[in-house]
Structure formats: C-alpha cells, structure tokens
Coordinates of C-alpha atoms and ligand atoms in Angstrom, one line a residue:
M155 CA -9.2 28.1 10.0
S156 CA -6.0 30.0 10.7
K157 CA -5.8 32.7 13.3
A158 CA -2.9 34.4 11.5
I159 CA -2.0 35.8 8.1
S160 CA 0.9 33.5 7.4
K161 CA 3.7 33.8 4.8
V162 CA 4.8 30.8 2.8
P163 CA 8.5 29.8 2.7
A164 CA 10.4 32.0 0.2
V165 CA 10.7 30.2 -3.2
I166 CA 13.6 29.8 -5.5
N167 CA 14.0 27.5 -8.5
E168 CA 15.1 24.0 -7.6
P169 CA 18.8 23.6 -8.5
V170 CA 19.4 21.3 -11.4
K171 CA 21.8 18.4 -10.5
A172 CA 24.8 18.0 -12.7
Y173 CA 25.0 14.2 -12.8
I174 CA 28.8 14.3 -13.6
P175 CA 30.0 10.9 -14.8
G176 CA 31.1 8.7 -11.8
S177 CA 29.3 11.0 -9.2
D178 CA 27.2 9.5 -6.5
E179 CA 24.1 11.2 -7.9
V180 CA 24.4 9.6 -11.3
K181 CA 25.3 6.2 -9.8
S182 CA 22.2 6.3 -7.6
L183 CA 19.9 7.4 -10.5
I184 CA 21.2 4.7 -12.8
A185 CA 20.9 2.0 -10.1
T186 CA 17.3 3.0 -9.5
Y187 CA 16.6 2.9 -13.3
K188 CA 18.1 -0.6 -13.5
K189 CA 16.0 -1.8 -10.6
M190 CA 12.8 -0.3 -11.9
W191 CA 13.5 -1.6 -15.4
K192 CA 13.3 -5.2 -14.0
E193 CA 10.3 -4.8 -11.8
K194 CA 7.0 -5.7 -13.4
T195 CA 5.1 -2.8 -11.9
E196 CA 1.3 -3.0 -11.8
I197 CA -0.4 0.4 -12.0
P198 CA -4.0 0.8 -10.8
M199 CA -6.2 3.7 -11.3
I200 CA -6.7 5.8 -8.1
I201 CA -10.4 6.7 -7.5
G202 CA -11.5 8.1 -4.1
G203 CA -8.0 7.2 -2.8
K204 CA -8.5 3.5 -3.6
E205 CA -6.5 1.4 -6.0
V206 CA -8.8 0.3 -8.8
K207 CA -7.8 -2.8 -10.9
T208 CA -9.7 -4.2 -13.8
D209 CA -9.5 -7.3 -15.9
K210 CA -8.0 -5.2 -18.7
K211 CA -4.3 -5.3 -18.1
I212 CA -2.3 -3.3 -20.6
K213 CA 1.3 -4.1 -21.2
L214 CA 3.8 -1.2 -20.8
S215 CA 6.9 -1.2 -23.0
S216 CA 9.8 1.2 -23.2
P217 CA 10.4 3.4 -26.2
Q218 CA 14.1 2.5 -26.1
D219 CA 13.3 -1.3 -26.2
H220 CA 9.8 -2.0 -27.4
Q221 CA 10.1 -5.6 -26.6
H222 CA 10.9 -5.0 -23.0
N223 CA 7.9 -5.1 -20.7
F224 CA 8.4 -3.2 -17.5
G225 CA 4.9 -3.5 -16.2
F226 CA 1.1 -3.2 -16.7
Y227 CA -1.6 -0.7 -16.1
F228 CA -5.3 -1.4 -15.6
E229 CA -7.5 0.2 -18.2
G230 CA -10.9 1.4 -17.0
D231 CA -14.2 2.0 -18.8
M232 CA -17.0 4.6 -18.5
S233 CA -18.1 3.2 -15.2
H234 CA -14.8 4.3 -13.8
V235 CA -15.3 7.8 -15.2
D236 CA -18.6 7.9 -13.3
Q237 CA -16.9 6.7 -10.2
A238 CA -14.1 9.3 -10.5
I239 CA -16.6 12.1 -10.9
G240 CA -18.6 10.8 -8.0
S241 CA -15.5 10.6 -5.8
A242 CA -14.4 14.1 -6.7
L243 CA -17.8 15.6 -5.9
A244 CA -18.0 13.6 -2.6
A245 CA -14.6 15.1 -1.6
K246 CA -15.6 18.6 -2.5
S247 CA -17.1 20.2 0.5
K248 CA -14.5 19.1 3.0
W249 CA -11.6 20.1 0.7
N250 CA -13.2 23.4 0.0
A251 CA -13.6 24.0 3.8
L252 CA -10.0 23.3 4.6
G253 CA -7.8 26.3 5.3
W254 CA -5.5 27.3 2.5
E255 CA -2.4 26.7 4.7
H256 CA -3.3 23.0 4.8
R257 CA -3.6 22.9 1.0
A258 CA -0.3 24.7 0.6
S259 CA 1.4 22.4 3.1
I260 CA 0.3 19.3 1.2
F261 CA 1.8 20.6 -2.1
L262 CA 4.9 22.0 -0.5
K263 CA 5.5 18.6 1.2
A264 CA 5.0 16.9 -2.2
A265 CA 7.7 19.2 -3.6
E266 CA 10.1 18.2 -0.8
L267 CA 9.4 14.5 -1.4
I268 CA 10.2 14.9 -5.1
A269 CA 13.3 16.9 -4.3
G270 CA 14.4 14.2 -1.8
P271 CA 13.3 10.6 -1.5
Y272 CA 11.3 10.4 -4.7
R273 CA 13.8 12.2 -7.0
D274 CA 15.5 9.2 -8.4
I275 CA 12.2 7.3 -8.6
I276 CA 10.3 9.9 -10.6
N277 CA 13.3 10.5 -12.8
A278 CA 13.8 6.8 -13.5
A279 CA 10.1 6.3 -14.3
T280 CA 10.3 9.2 -16.8
M281 CA 13.5 7.8 -18.3
I282 CA 12.0 4.3 -18.7
G283 CA 8.5 5.3 -19.8
Q284 CA 9.1 8.4 -21.8
S285 CA 12.7 7.9 -22.9
K286 CA 14.3 11.0 -21.5
N287 CA 18.1 11.3 -20.9
V288 CA 19.3 12.1 -17.4
H289 CA 19.5 15.9 -17.9
Q290 CA 16.1 16.1 -19.7
T291 CA 14.4 14.1 -17.0
E292 CA 16.0 16.1 -14.2
I293 CA 14.9 19.5 -15.6
D294 CA 11.4 18.1 -16.2
A295 CA 10.2 15.4 -13.7
A296 CA 12.3 16.8 -10.8
C297 CA 13.0 20.5 -11.1
E298 CA 10.1 21.8 -13.2
F299 CA 7.5 19.8 -11.2
I300 CA 9.0 20.9 -7.9
D301 CA 9.0 24.5 -9.2
F302 CA 5.4 24.3 -10.2
L303 CA 4.4 23.0 -6.8
R304 CA 6.3 25.6 -4.9
F305 CA 5.7 28.7 -7.1
N306 CA 2.0 27.9 -7.3
V307 CA 1.7 28.1 -3.6
E308 CA 3.5 31.5 -3.6
F309 CA 1.2 32.7 -6.5
M310 CA -1.8 31.6 -4.6
T311 CA -0.9 33.6 -1.5
E312 CA -0.1 36.7 -3.7
M313 CA -3.5 36.3 -5.3
Y314 CA -5.3 35.9 -2.0
A315 CA -3.5 39.1 -0.8
E316 CA -4.8 41.1 -3.7
Q317 CA -7.7 43.0 -2.2
P318 CA -9.8 46.0 -3.2
V319 CA -9.7 49.5 -1.6
S320 CA -12.4 50.5 0.8
D321 CA -14.2 53.9 1.1
K322 CA -14.7 55.4 4.6
G323 CA -17.2 53.4 6.7
I324 CA -17.1 50.2 4.6
W325 CA -14.9 47.2 4.2
N326 CA -14.5 45.6 0.7
R327 CA -13.0 42.2 0.4
V328 CA -12.7 39.6 -2.3
E329 CA -12.4 35.9 -1.8
Y330 CA -11.1 33.4 -4.4
R331 CA -13.6 30.5 -4.3
P332 CA -12.9 27.2 -6.1
L333 CA -15.1 26.6 -9.1
E334 CA -18.5 25.0 -8.4
G335 CA -18.5 21.3 -9.5
F336 CA -15.5 19.3 -10.5
C337 CA -12.5 20.0 -12.9
F338 CA -11.0 17.8 -15.6
A339 CA -7.3 17.6 -16.3
V340 CA -6.1 15.9 -19.5
T341 CA -2.3 15.7 -19.9
P342 CA 0.3 14.8 -22.5
F343 CA 3.0 12.2 -22.6
N344 CA 6.0 14.5 -23.0
F345 CA 6.4 16.3 -19.7
T346 CA 6.0 14.7 -16.3
A347 CA 6.0 18.2 -14.8
I348 CA 3.0 19.3 -16.9
S349 CA 1.1 16.1 -16.1
G350 CA 1.7 16.8 -12.4
N351 CA 1.0 20.5 -12.6
L352 CA -2.4 20.4 -14.4
P353 CA -4.4 18.5 -11.8
T354 CA -2.4 19.8 -8.7
C355 CA -2.7 23.5 -9.5
M356 CA -6.5 23.2 -9.7
A357 CA -6.6 21.2 -6.5
L358 CA -4.3 23.8 -4.8
M359 CA -7.0 26.4 -5.5
G360 CA -9.6 24.3 -3.7
N361 CA -11.0 22.3 -6.6
V362 CA -11.6 18.6 -7.0
V363 CA -10.3 16.9 -10.1
V364 CA -10.7 14.0 -12.5
W365 CA -7.3 13.4 -14.1
K366 CA -6.7 11.5 -17.3
P367 CA -3.0 11.2 -18.1
S368 CA -1.7 10.0 -21.4
D369 CA -1.4 6.2 -21.7
K370 CA 2.3 6.8 -22.6
Q371 CA 3.0 8.5 -19.3
V372 CA 1.3 6.1 -16.9
Y373 CA 4.5 5.1 -15.1
S374 CA 5.6 8.6 -13.9
A375 CA 1.9 9.4 -13.3
K376 CA 1.8 6.6 -10.8
V377 CA 4.8 8.1 -9.0
I378 CA 3.0 11.5 -8.9
M379 CA -0.1 9.9 -7.2
D380 CA 2.3 8.0 -4.7
V381 CA 3.9 11.3 -3.8
L382 CA 0.6 13.1 -3.4
K383 CA -0.7 10.3 -1.1
E384 CA 2.4 10.5 1.1
A385 CA 2.1 14.3 1.1
G386 CA -1.3 13.9 2.7
L387 CA -3.7 14.7 -0.2
P388 CA -7.1 13.6 1.0
D389 CA -8.9 10.8 -0.9
G390 CA -11.0 11.9 -3.9
V391 CA -9.4 15.3 -4.4
I392 CA -7.5 14.1 -7.5
N393 CA -8.8 10.9 -9.2
M394 CA -6.5 9.3 -11.8
I395 CA -8.2 7.2 -14.5
F396 CA -6.8 5.3 -17.4
T397 CA -9.6 5.4 -19.9
D398 CA -10.1 6.1 -23.6
G399 CA -9.6 9.8 -24.2
K400 CA -12.4 10.5 -26.6
E401 CA -15.1 8.5 -24.8
T402 CA -14.0 10.0 -21.4
A403 CA -14.2 13.5 -22.8
E404 CA -17.7 12.8 -24.2
K405 CA -18.8 11.6 -20.8
V406 CA -17.1 14.2 -18.6
L407 CA -17.9 17.2 -20.8
A408 CA -21.6 16.3 -20.8
H409 CA -21.8 16.3 -17.0
P410 CA -23.8 19.2 -15.5
D411 CA -21.2 19.7 -12.7
F412 CA -18.3 19.9 -15.1
A413 CA -16.6 23.2 -14.2
G414 CA -13.3 23.5 -16.0
L415 CA -10.9 21.8 -18.5
H416 CA -7.2 22.0 -18.0
F417 CA -5.7 20.5 -21.1
T418 CA -2.2 20.1 -22.6
G419 CA -1.8 18.2 -25.8
S420 CA -2.3 18.4 -29.5
T421 CA -4.3 21.2 -31.2
K422 CA -6.8 18.8 -32.9
V423 CA -7.8 17.1 -29.6
F424 CA -8.3 20.4 -27.8
Q425 CA -10.4 21.8 -30.6
G426 CA -12.6 18.6 -30.5
M427 CA -13.1 19.1 -26.7
W428 CA -13.9 22.7 -27.0
K429 CA -16.6 21.8 -29.6
M430 CA -18.0 19.2 -27.2
I431 CA -18.2 21.9 -24.5
G432 CA -20.0 24.2 -26.9
D433 CA -22.5 21.5 -27.8
N434 CA -23.2 20.9 -24.1
I435 CA -23.4 24.5 -23.1
H436 CA -27.1 24.3 -22.0
N437 CA -26.4 21.4 -19.7
Y438 CA -23.9 23.1 -17.3
K439 CA -24.7 24.8 -14.0
S440 CA -21.9 27.4 -14.7
Y441 CA -19.9 28.4 -17.8
P442 CA -16.9 26.1 -17.7
R443 CA -13.3 27.5 -17.7
I444 CA -11.4 26.2 -20.7
V445 CA -7.6 26.3 -20.7
G446 CA -5.6 24.5 -23.3
E447 CA -1.9 24.6 -24.2
T448 CA -1.5 22.9 -27.6
G449 CA 0.8 22.4 -30.6
G450 CA 3.6 24.4 -32.0
K451 CA 5.8 25.0 -35.0
D452 CA 8.5 27.0 -33.3
F453 CA 10.8 29.2 -35.3
V454 CA 14.4 30.4 -35.2
M455 CA 14.9 33.6 -37.2
V456 CA 18.5 34.4 -37.9
H457 CA 19.8 37.9 -38.9
P458 CA 23.0 38.3 -41.0
S459 CA 24.6 39.9 -37.9
A460 CA 24.1 36.7 -35.7
N461 CA 26.9 34.7 -34.1
V462 CA 27.3 31.5 -36.1
E463 CA 28.2 29.2 -33.1
A464 CA 25.3 30.6 -31.0
V465 CA 22.9 29.9 -33.9
A466 CA 24.1 26.4 -34.6
T467 CA 24.1 25.5 -30.9
G468 CA 20.6 26.9 -30.4
L469 CA 19.4 24.9 -33.3
V470 CA 21.0 21.6 -32.2
R471 CA 19.8 21.9 -28.7
G472 CA 16.5 23.5 -29.5
A473 CA 15.6 20.9 -32.2
F474 CA 17.0 17.7 -30.9
E475 CA 16.9 17.7 -27.1
Y476 CA 14.3 15.1 -26.1
Q477 CA 14.1 14.1 -29.7
G478 CA 12.2 17.3 -30.6
Q479 CA 9.3 16.2 -28.5
K480 CA 8.8 19.5 -26.8
C481 CA 6.0 21.7 -27.9
S482 CA 8.6 24.4 -27.8
A483 CA 11.2 22.6 -30.0
A484 CA 12.9 24.6 -32.8
S485 CA 11.4 23.0 -35.9
R486 CA 11.8 25.7 -38.5
A487 CA 14.7 28.0 -39.1
Y488 CA 15.2 30.9 -41.5
I489 CA 18.9 31.5 -42.2
P490 CA 20.5 34.2 -44.3
K491 CA 22.5 33.0 -47.3
S492 CA 25.6 34.8 -46.1
L493 CA 25.7 32.7 -42.9
W494 CA 24.3 29.4 -44.1
N495 CA 27.5 27.5 -45.0
D496 CA 29.1 28.4 -41.7
V497 CA 26.0 27.5 -39.6
K498 CA 25.7 24.2 -41.5
A499 CA 29.3 23.3 -40.9
V500 CA 29.1 23.9 -37.2
M501 CA 25.8 22.0 -37.0
E502 CA 27.3 19.1 -38.9
A503 CA 30.3 19.0 -36.6
Q504 CA 28.1 19.0 -33.5
I505 CA 25.5 16.5 -34.7
K506 CA 28.4 14.1 -35.7
T507 CA 29.3 13.9 -32.0
I508 CA 25.7 13.1 -30.8
K509 CA 25.3 9.7 -29.3
I510 CA 21.9 8.0 -29.8
G511 CA 20.5 5.2 -27.6
S512 CA 18.9 4.3 -24.3
P513 CA 18.9 6.8 -21.4
E514 CA 20.4 4.1 -19.3
D515 CA 23.7 5.3 -20.8
P516 CA 23.9 9.0 -19.7
S517 CA 26.2 9.8 -22.6
N518 CA 23.4 9.3 -25.1
F519 CA 22.1 12.8 -25.9
V520 CA 19.3 11.5 -28.2
N521 CA 17.0 8.7 -27.1
A522 CA 13.9 7.1 -28.6
V523 CA 10.7 8.8 -29.9
I524 CA 7.7 7.9 -27.9
D525 CA 6.1 5.1 -29.9
K526 CA 5.5 3.4 -33.2
N527 CA 3.1 6.1 -34.4
S528 CA 5.7 8.8 -33.8
F529 CA 8.4 6.7 -35.4
E530 CA 6.3 6.2 -38.6
K531 CA 5.3 9.8 -38.7
C532 CA 9.0 10.9 -38.6
K533 CA 9.9 8.3 -41.2
G534 CA 7.2 9.6 -43.5
Y535 CA 8.5 13.2 -43.4
I536 CA 12.1 12.0 -44.0
D537 CA 11.1 9.6 -46.9
R538 CA 9.0 12.3 -48.6
A539 CA 11.7 14.9 -48.2
N540 CA 14.2 12.5 -49.8
A541 CA 11.8 12.1 -52.8
A542 CA 10.7 15.8 -53.0
S543 CA 11.9 18.2 -55.7
D544 CA 11.7 21.2 -53.4
A545 CA 13.3 19.7 -50.2
N546 CA 16.3 17.7 -49.4
V547 CA 17.6 15.8 -46.3
I548 CA 21.0 17.4 -45.7
I549 CA 21.9 16.0 -42.3
G550 CA 20.8 12.7 -40.6
G551 CA 17.8 11.0 -42.1
K552 CA 18.5 7.6 -40.6
Y553 CA 16.0 5.7 -38.5
D554 CA 16.0 2.3 -36.9
D555 CA 13.2 0.5 -35.1
S556 CA 14.9 -2.9 -34.6
K557 CA 15.2 -2.4 -30.8
G558 CA 13.7 1.0 -30.0
W559 CA 12.0 3.8 -31.8
F560 CA 15.2 5.7 -32.8
V561 CA 15.2 8.5 -35.3
H562 CA 18.5 10.3 -35.9
P563 CA 18.7 14.1 -35.7
T564 CA 17.7 15.2 -39.1
V565 CA 17.9 18.5 -41.0
I566 CA 15.8 19.1 -44.1
E567 CA 16.6 22.1 -46.4
T568 CA 13.7 23.4 -48.5
I569 CA 13.3 26.1 -51.1
N570 CA 9.6 26.2 -50.5
P571 CA 8.6 28.2 -47.4
Y572 CA 5.3 26.3 -47.3
Y573 CA 6.8 22.8 -47.7
E574 CA 5.0 20.4 -45.3
S575 CA 7.9 19.9 -42.8
I576 CA 8.3 23.6 -42.4
V577 CA 4.7 24.4 -41.6
E578 CA 3.3 21.2 -39.9
E579 CA 4.0 20.0 -36.3
I580 CA 6.0 16.8 -36.5
F581 CA 7.0 16.4 -32.8
G582 CA 10.2 14.5 -33.6
P583 CA 13.9 15.3 -34.2
I584 CA 13.4 16.9 -37.5
L585 CA 14.4 20.5 -38.2
T586 CA 13.6 22.2 -41.6
V587 CA 15.6 25.2 -42.7
Y588 CA 14.8 27.8 -45.4
I589 CA 17.7 29.9 -46.7
Y590 CA 16.7 33.5 -47.6
E591 CA 18.6 36.2 -49.5
D592 CA 20.1 38.6 -47.0
E593 CA 18.2 41.5 -48.5
N594 CA 14.9 39.7 -48.0
W595 CA 14.9 40.1 -44.2
N596 CA 11.6 42.0 -44.0
E597 CA 9.8 39.6 -46.3
T598 CA 11.1 36.7 -44.3
L599 CA 9.9 38.1 -41.1
K600 CA 6.4 38.2 -42.6
L601 CA 6.8 34.6 -43.7
V602 CA 7.7 33.6 -40.1
D603 CA 4.6 35.3 -38.8
T604 CA 2.1 34.0 -41.3
S605 CA 3.2 30.7 -42.7
T606 CA 1.9 28.4 -39.9
Q607 CA -1.2 28.4 -37.8
Y608 CA 0.8 28.2 -34.5
S609 CA 2.2 30.8 -32.1
L610 CA 4.0 29.1 -29.3
T611 CA 7.7 29.9 -29.1
G612 CA 10.3 31.5 -31.3
S613 CA 13.8 32.9 -31.3
I614 CA 15.7 35.8 -33.0
F615 CA 19.4 35.5 -33.3
A616 CA 21.2 38.8 -34.1
Q617 CA 23.9 41.1 -32.8
D618 CA 22.4 44.2 -34.6
R619 CA 20.1 45.8 -32.1
Y620 CA 17.9 47.5 -34.8
A621 CA 17.3 44.0 -36.3
I622 CA 16.3 42.6 -32.8
E623 CA 13.9 45.5 -32.5
E624 CA 12.5 44.9 -36.0
A625 CA 11.9 41.2 -35.3
Y626 CA 10.5 41.9 -31.9
K627 CA 7.8 44.1 -33.5
A628 CA 7.2 42.1 -36.6
L629 CA 6.8 38.9 -34.7
E630 CA 4.7 40.3 -31.8
N631 CA 1.9 37.8 -32.3
A632 CA 4.0 34.9 -33.7
S633 CA 4.9 33.4 -30.3
G634 CA 3.8 33.5 -26.7
N635 CA 7.4 32.9 -25.6
F636 CA 10.0 35.0 -27.5
Y637 CA 13.7 34.4 -27.1
I638 CA 16.6 36.8 -28.1
N639 CA 19.9 35.0 -28.9
D640 CA 18.7 31.7 -27.2
K641 CA 17.0 28.5 -28.2
P642 CA 13.2 28.6 -28.0
T643 CA 13.0 25.8 -25.4
G644 CA 13.6 25.4 -21.7
A645 CA 11.2 27.9 -20.1
V646 CA 11.7 28.0 -16.3
V647 CA 8.7 28.3 -13.9
G648 CA 8.7 31.7 -12.2
Q649 CA 11.1 33.1 -14.9
Q650 CA 9.5 32.7 -18.3
P651 CA 5.7 32.0 -17.9
F652 CA 4.9 29.6 -20.6
G653 CA 2.2 29.3 -23.3
G654 CA 1.1 30.4 -26.7
S655 CA -1.9 31.7 -28.7
R656 CA -3.4 31.2 -32.2
A657 CA -3.6 27.4 -32.7
S658 CA -1.1 26.9 -29.8
G659 CA -3.5 27.5 -27.0
T660 CA -5.4 29.9 -24.8
N661 CA -2.1 31.4 -23.5
D662 CA -3.0 31.1 -19.8
K663 CA 0.7 30.7 -18.9
A664 CA 1.3 27.5 -17.0
G665 CA 3.0 28.1 -13.6
S666 CA 1.8 31.6 -13.2
K667 CA -0.8 33.6 -11.3
M668 CA -2.6 34.1 -14.7
N669 CA -3.3 30.3 -14.9
L670 CA -4.4 30.0 -11.2
L671 CA -6.9 32.7 -11.7
R672 CA -8.8 30.5 -14.2
W673 CA -9.5 28.0 -11.4
V674 CA -11.2 30.4 -9.0
S675 CA -14.5 32.2 -9.1
V676 CA -14.2 35.5 -7.2
R677 CA -16.8 36.7 -4.7
S678 CA -16.8 40.4 -3.8
I679 CA -18.0 41.2 -0.3
K680 CA -19.0 44.7 0.8
E681 CA -19.7 45.3 4.5
T682 CA -21.2 48.6 5.7
F683 CA -20.4 49.5 9.3
V684 CA -23.1 52.0 9.9
S685 CA -26.1 51.4 7.6
P686 CA -28.2 54.4 6.4
K687 CA -31.6 54.7 8.0
D688 CA -33.3 57.0 5.5
Y689 CA -33.6 56.8 1.8
K690 CA -33.3 60.6 1.1
Y691 CA -30.2 62.1 -0.4
P692 CA -28.9 64.9 1.8
Y693 CA -30.2 67.6 -0.7
L694 CA -33.7 66.2 -0.4
G695 CA -33.7 67.4 3.2
Ligands
LIG258 N1 1.7 24.2 -25.5 C1 2.1 23.4 -24.5 O1 2.4 23.9 -23.4 C2 2.4 22.0 -24.7 C3 3.1 21.2 -23.8 C4 3.3 19.9 -24.0 C5 2.8 19.3 -25.1 N2 2.1 20.0 -26.0 C6 1.5 19.4 -27.3 O2 1.1 18.1 -27.0 C7 1.2 17.2 -28.1 C8 2.0 16.0 -27.7 O3 1.4 15.3 -26.7 P1 0.4 14.1 -26.9 O4 0.9 13.3 -28.0 O5 0.3 13.4 -25.5 O6 -0.9 14.8 -27.3 P2 -2.4 14.2 -27.5 O7 -3.3 15.3 -27.9 O8 -2.3 13.0 -28.4 O9 -2.8 13.7 -26.1 C9 -3.0 14.5 -25.0 C10 -4.0 13.9 -24.0 O10 -5.3 13.9 -24.7 C11 -5.8 12.6 -24.6 N3 -6.6 12.4 -25.9 C12 -6.2 11.9 -27.0 N4 -7.2 11.9 -27.9 C13 -8.3 12.4 -27.3 C14 -9.6 12.8 -27.7 N5 -10.1 12.5 -28.9 N6 -10.4 13.4 -26.8 C15 -10.0 13.6 -25.5 N7 -8.7 13.4 -25.1 C16 -7.9 12.8 -26.0 C17 -4.6 11.7 -24.6 O11 -4.9 10.4 -24.1 C18 -3.7 12.5 -23.6 O12 -4.1 12.3 -22.3 C19 1.9 18.1 -29.1 O13 1.0 18.6 -30.0 C20 2.6 19.2 -28.3 O14 2.9 20.4 -29.0 C21 1.8 21.3 -25.8
LIG259 N1 8.0 24.3 -21.1 C1 8.8 23.6 -22.0 C2 8.0 22.9 -23.1 C3 6.8 22.2 -22.7 C4 6.2 21.6 -23.9 O1 6.3 20.5 -24.3 C5 9.8 24.4 -22.6 O2 9.8 25.6 -22.5 O3 10.7 23.8 -23.3

C-alpha cells in the first residue's frame, strides 16, 4: 500500500487528429488498414489471461464488403461462461488488495498505448469491423476511449477524496469497496470506446469482470484486450467471451455471486436482462447493481427564429454521421413551415455532395450499415414510406447491398406525428421530419415530449432566447443530453456526461463519477479515540 496521498496526472481531452489528405497521419492509418484488411486474424476468447480457442470458428466479414473475410473468431459455449466466472472470482482477492495507484497506472498506461503505438491499430480495426470513416473512428476508438480511461482515474481519486466530517474526539472515514462477487459487462457494436469503457471502469474500481462484446465488434475488442495485457492488467480481472447473448445472460444472471450489470445496447435486450435479474433476486448474495444505457429516438426541435444553415448542418451531421448508428443520432425533426423550404434546400445541397463507400477512402463521409439485418430494416422503412399515404421519401431512399451494406442518407417527410419512422428507433441513416404550423410551437413541444418512449438526446435550434427557455422547460424530461443550437450527437467525456432516462436507460452517465459510484459499495468507519467508560448521561450524575 502507498505511503503517500498521491495526485494523478492532470487530465485534458485527447486532441482529435485532423487526418488532412496527404498527411503522414492519414498515410499511416490507411497503410495499417490495408495491411490488417489482408491479414486473416484469428481472435480467441481471453479467459484467466489465456487465449481460448474452440472448434467453432466464425468468419468475420466487413460491412463495406460482405464477401471479404478478414479473419475468424472462436465462439464459446456455456462451459466458457463458467470458466470466465471462475477466473474472475479467482482473481478477485489479489486485485482487490492491490493499491489504487497500481490500478490507476494500468489504465493510464492503456490510454498512452492507445494514444501512441496502438492508435492506428485500434482505429483500423474499427474501420474494418464496424465501418467507421477516419474521423468517426478517431473520435471513438482513439479519443473517447482514451478520455474514458484517463477521466475515470481522475474521477476515482476525486471520489476517494470525498470524506465525511468528524466531531471532536472521533475520526469518520468512508472507503469505496468493490462490489462483492463479479460484474458482467455486455457491450454494443457501435462504439469501440463504450465497449472498452464498460468493463474497464468496473475493473478500475477494484471489480473483476466477465465481458461479452457484440459479435459485430470482435476485432476492435481483441485490440482492447491486447492493450490491457500490455498495460499490465493481471490475468482474470477482465475475461472476454464470445458466446450467445441470451444464453450467457441466463447463466451469468442466475449466479449467486453476480454483483452488477453494466449494459449498453437496445432497450428490449436490457429489459429482458432486468427481468431475469428480478426472477433471480432470491439467489444473490447482494442486490446487484443494474446500469443500462439503451435506445433513443433523438429529436431536433426548430423554432422559427433559428438559423437555417445551422439547422440543416446539425441535421445532416446529426442524422448521417456513422450512418445514423449512434444512439444519439438525430432521427426526428420538427420544423416550422416558415423555414422548411429553406432548410430543405440547404440539406439537399449538402447531401448531394456526400460520398458513400468504404472507409478505406477517407473522402467517403457515409460508410456501410453494420450488417444484413440492419440493411433490411432500413430498406423496410424506406419501402414502406414510399408506399405510405401519410409519409414520403423526399431525399435519398437508395440502397445497395451488391458489395457492402450501403444505405444512402434518407429523409422522410410525414404529416403523421406518430408515423412509424418518427417514433421507432431505426438505427440507420434515416431522418424523419414533421412540418408544423409556426403558431403551433407549444403543441409541437408537447408532441416532442410525449410521442416516443425514449429520452436520450435532443436539440433545440432558436435565436429567440424566450423560445430556448420555453423548450428547455417543456422538454425537461425528454432527453438526458440537451443541446442548444447544436446537433444532438458527439458528447465528450468530462464535458457532457452521457446517458438518458425513460426507455433510454438508467441515466448513470457514462464517463462520470456518477457511473463509477455504481461499482462500489461504501463502508463507513467511525473511530473513537477515547471511549466512554460509563453508560450514564452527564445529567444522570
Ligand atoms: N444509450 C447509450 O449510451 C447507447 C450507446 C450505444 C448504443 N446504444 C444502443 O444500442 C443499440 C445498438 O447496439 P447493438 O445492436 O449492439 O445492441 P443489442 O442490444 O443488439 O446488443 C447489445 C449487446 O447485447 C447482446 N445481446 C443481444 N441479445 C441479447 C439477449 N437476448 N440477452 C443478452 N444479451 C444480448 C449483444 O450480443 C451485444 O453484446 C441501439 O439500440 C442503441 O441505441 C445505446
Ligand atoms: N456518446 C455518443 C453516442 C453513443 C451512442 O451510441 C454521442 O454523444 O454521440
């Protein structure tokens, strides 16, 4: 244990590299992409620090070229889930006993490795496996993940420093113990940073973890485990398994030592897991912590005083960056009639210039959606809108799966504020707009607040300060992240703590102290320096 109260290095957000065409940084990244594209990587599970291969080799193909096989991963079964739980529990007491500075050092070193020697590798893996363009991968796999790692260390020390007051003659302290048992991280395909953050932030707080990444994010998940190993994470602290989600959840969530779920993904899956936890409540040694960040139907509300170019740009970037596959993506917009023709014209002009294709060509702004299911889902919404009497595809609407899963940026206009594409999460490059009469501003605010089950992100565009204040109040519970004159995507760790409520999650704000608090169980300690020797109150003589 340490003989000093040390301070961790001051933290600032990792600068986003510009990747200017022709620059050394873009050349280096694209060269790494091309090299990794050709390698037939074999990706084992990592249990107790050991590589685990099975006879079930699953082919990995890239969304931008579904016939291209860039490697394989080894799928496990329920025996591997048992092994992962066993390894986590075996690693627990040593990890728990290690001084916090050592835990901090491991994750700070991991941040440095990603910022330096692993930057191109983790970025290229994300581009190949998850089809992100150079900028989108840089803000996710490099910068956001680095920020999570560094800021969480800072938040941990701030938390540890929070101590109660002490009356005369006593000393009160609190300590932030890891949860008893093991934790379970289940992560989505769309953000490498999220998949890295969920298991690592629990481990940072002294917990041991079973981690099940999405089968569509296996390549960058492997790089995360490589980095953690090189950073010195002891064997068994984080165990990565590639197993069926539902079966794994059934097994893990029935275990008496299950202590906490850290989930990010769709609403339906999270609700299913919450129900399983409820059904098992009598089996556990402690009440498990449940944190889930889930789906969204994120709004852009536009006031007649808004700036047209700012609105159109916010919509184009908010809806179509990473093919709309951000939980925060702008997917419904409410635009006053007086501005609509102008906003539409600017959007059409911008969308016309968007290039679509593989991330290997950095000039492609839109890449492929993640898989066939997603492609078919988007196609369904577009085809039904084309046939609907109350909706119309007004921009885009093309799709092409001949090489990759490409869906063009699409705008649907509807006259029905409850039309399917304006209330359901699509998770693709499809924005639905509803045009309201300018005088119906207040009614439209109510519609934004009540027409979907979600409450994740949302934006108000207005120059009129009274209108901003009205929207701010009327939409108080309509989003967990609220933006004024900006797109509803792109939260930065340490700047806009991220998460939503209603059907969008437990709002425990990833990358903040609020989230880390969920992974500790506080013990209060009171020490009395001179203990009383008689039971009598002073007035009893
Ligand atoms: N709110 C947020 O912060 C946030 C961030 C990113 C993504 N998301 C949401 O995630 C979704 C997209 O990601 P996705 O497609 O990977 O989500 P998903 O729900 O399909 O999968 C998430 C994880 O759950 C696993 N899983 C799937 N079915 C399961 C089951 N029945 N039981 C247990 N685990 C199961 C998957 O294998 C994966 O690891 C969207 O709904 C998006 O809004 C939310
Ligand atoms: N934190 C990201 C979204 C993560 C969900 O997919 C953003 O703010 O855009």
